[in-house]
Coordinates of C-alpha atoms in Angstrom, one line a residue:
M659 CA -10.9 -138.2 105.8
L660 CA -9.7 -140.5 107.6
N661 CA -9.8 -144.7 106.2
A662 CA -12.9 -146.2 107.6
S663 CA -10.9 -148.9 108.8
L664 CA -7.6 -146.7 110.3
Q665 CA -10.7 -144.9 112.5
E666 CA -12.3 -148.4 113.9
P667 CA -10.8 -149.5 117.6
L668 CA -8.0 -152.1 117.4
P669 CA -5.4 -152.8 119.2
M670 CA -2.2 -151.9 118.6
T671 CA 1.3 -152.8 119.9
C672 CA 3.8 -150.8 122.0
T673 CA 7.4 -151.3 121.6
S674 CA 9.0 -150.0 125.0
A675 CA 11.6 -148.1 123.2
L676 CA 11.5 -143.9 123.2
R677 CA 11.8 -142.2 119.8
H678 CA 13.1 -138.6 120.7
I679 CA 12.6 -136.0 117.2
V680 CA 15.1 -132.9 116.9
L681 CA 13.9 -131.2 113.8
C682 CA 16.4 -128.3 113.0
D683 CA 16.5 -125.2 110.6
F684 CA 20.0 -123.9 110.6
L685 CA 20.9 -120.6 110.2
D686 CA 21.8 -119.5 106.0
G687 CA 25.3 -118.3 107.5
I688 CA 26.0 -122.6 108.3
T689 CA 29.3 -123.2 106.7
S690 CA 29.3 -126.8 105.2
A691 CA 32.5 -127.7 107.4
K692 CA 30.1 -126.5 110.8
H693 CA 27.2 -128.3 110.3
A694 CA 29.4 -131.5 109.7
E695 CA 30.8 -130.8 113.4
L696 CA 28.1 -130.1 115.2
V697 CA 26.1 -133.7 113.1
Y698 CA 29.6 -135.4 114.4
E699 CA 29.4 -134.5 117.7
F700 CA 25.3 -134.4 118.0
S701 CA 26.3 -138.6 116.8
Q702 CA 28.9 -139.1 119.7
L703 CA 26.5 -138.2 121.9
K704 CA 25.4 -141.6 121.8
H705 CA 28.5 -143.1 123.1
R706 CA 28.9 -140.4 126.1
I707 CA 25.6 -141.1 127.5
P708 CA 23.7 -144.2 128.3
G709 CA 20.1 -145.7 127.4
V710 CA 20.3 -144.0 124.0
R711 CA 20.1 -147.3 121.6
Q712 CA 20.4 -145.3 118.8
F713 CA 21.6 -142.3 116.9
E714 CA 20.1 -141.6 112.9
W715 CA 20.6 -138.0 111.0
G716 CA 19.8 -136.6 107.3
P717 CA 18.9 -133.2 105.9
N718 CA 15.2 -132.3 104.5
V719 CA 14.2 -134.5 101.0
S720 CA 11.3 -134.0 101.3
P721 CA 9.7 -132.6 97.6
E722 CA 5.9 -131.9 99.7
G723 CA 7.4 -128.0 100.8
L724 CA 5.8 -128.7 104.1
D725 CA 9.2 -129.0 105.8
D726 CA 8.3 -125.4 107.2
G727 CA 11.9 -124.0 107.0
F728 CA 13.4 -127.4 108.7
T729 CA 16.7 -129.0 106.9
D730 CA 17.4 -131.9 109.7
C731 CA 16.1 -134.4 111.4
F732 CA 18.0 -136.5 114.2
T733 CA 16.2 -139.5 116.0
L734 CA 17.4 -140.8 118.8
T735 CA 16.4 -144.3 120.2
F736 CA 16.1 -144.3 124.1
D737 CA 15.5 -147.9 126.2
D738 CA 13.1 -146.1 128.1
A739 CA 11.4 -141.9 129.3
G740 CA 14.1 -142.8 132.2
A741 CA 16.8 -143.0 129.6
R742 CA 16.0 -139.8 127.6
D743 CA 15.2 -138.1 131.3
V744 CA 19.4 -139.2 132.3
Y745 CA 20.2 -137.4 128.4
L746 CA 17.9 -134.6 128.8
T747 CA 20.1 -133.4 131.8
H748 CA 23.5 -135.0 131.5
S749 CA 26.6 -132.7 130.8
A750 CA 27.3 -133.9 127.6
H751 CA 24.2 -132.9 126.4
L752 CA 23.9 -129.4 128.1
A753 CA 27.7 -129.1 126.3
F754 CA 25.9 -129.5 123.1
V755 CA 23.0 -127.5 123.3
E756 CA 25.2 -124.4 124.1
Q757 CA 27.5 -125.9 121.1
L758 CA 25.0 -126.4 118.9
K759 CA 23.1 -122.4 120.2
P760 CA 24.3 -120.1 118.0
W761 CA 23.6 -122.1 114.9
L762 CA 20.4 -123.1 115.6
G763 CA 17.1 -120.5 114.1
R764 CA 14.5 -122.8 115.8
V765 CA 14.4 -126.8 116.8
L766 CA 11.1 -128.5 116.9
V767 CA 11.6 -131.8 119.4
F768 CA 8.9 -134.4 119.5
D769 CA 9.1 -137.6 121.7
Y770 CA 7.1 -140.6 120.6
Y771 CA 6.7 -144.7 121.6
P772 CA 6.6 -146.2 118.8
Q773 CA 3.0 -147.8 118.4
E774 CA 2.1 -150.8 115.9
H775 CA -0.9 -151.1 113.8
P776 CA -2.4 -154.3 113.3
G777 CA -2.6 -155.6 109.6

């Protein structure tokens, strides 16, 4: 149940940056060398595609057991939705997706604008 203070309509502030989260469920057969190569190639998209502000990555370390099999999280921050749209159709991104596909069981993508709750 939500805390009563969270249910009250309060003004929120929103940044113009757009966050693009990619959760990956890598196949069991992936080697650590191939995994490292894919992470590196993903990180390089920041330098190859304009509008990507930041790239972050990390393996799942949650003790809750609610990861649904997803092993890795990648977060890209874009200047805005237009920059994200350029990224999605950019040849460097499309080539990376083809490189990644054979090693993925599943992928989940979620985009959002960060909001801060005052107080």
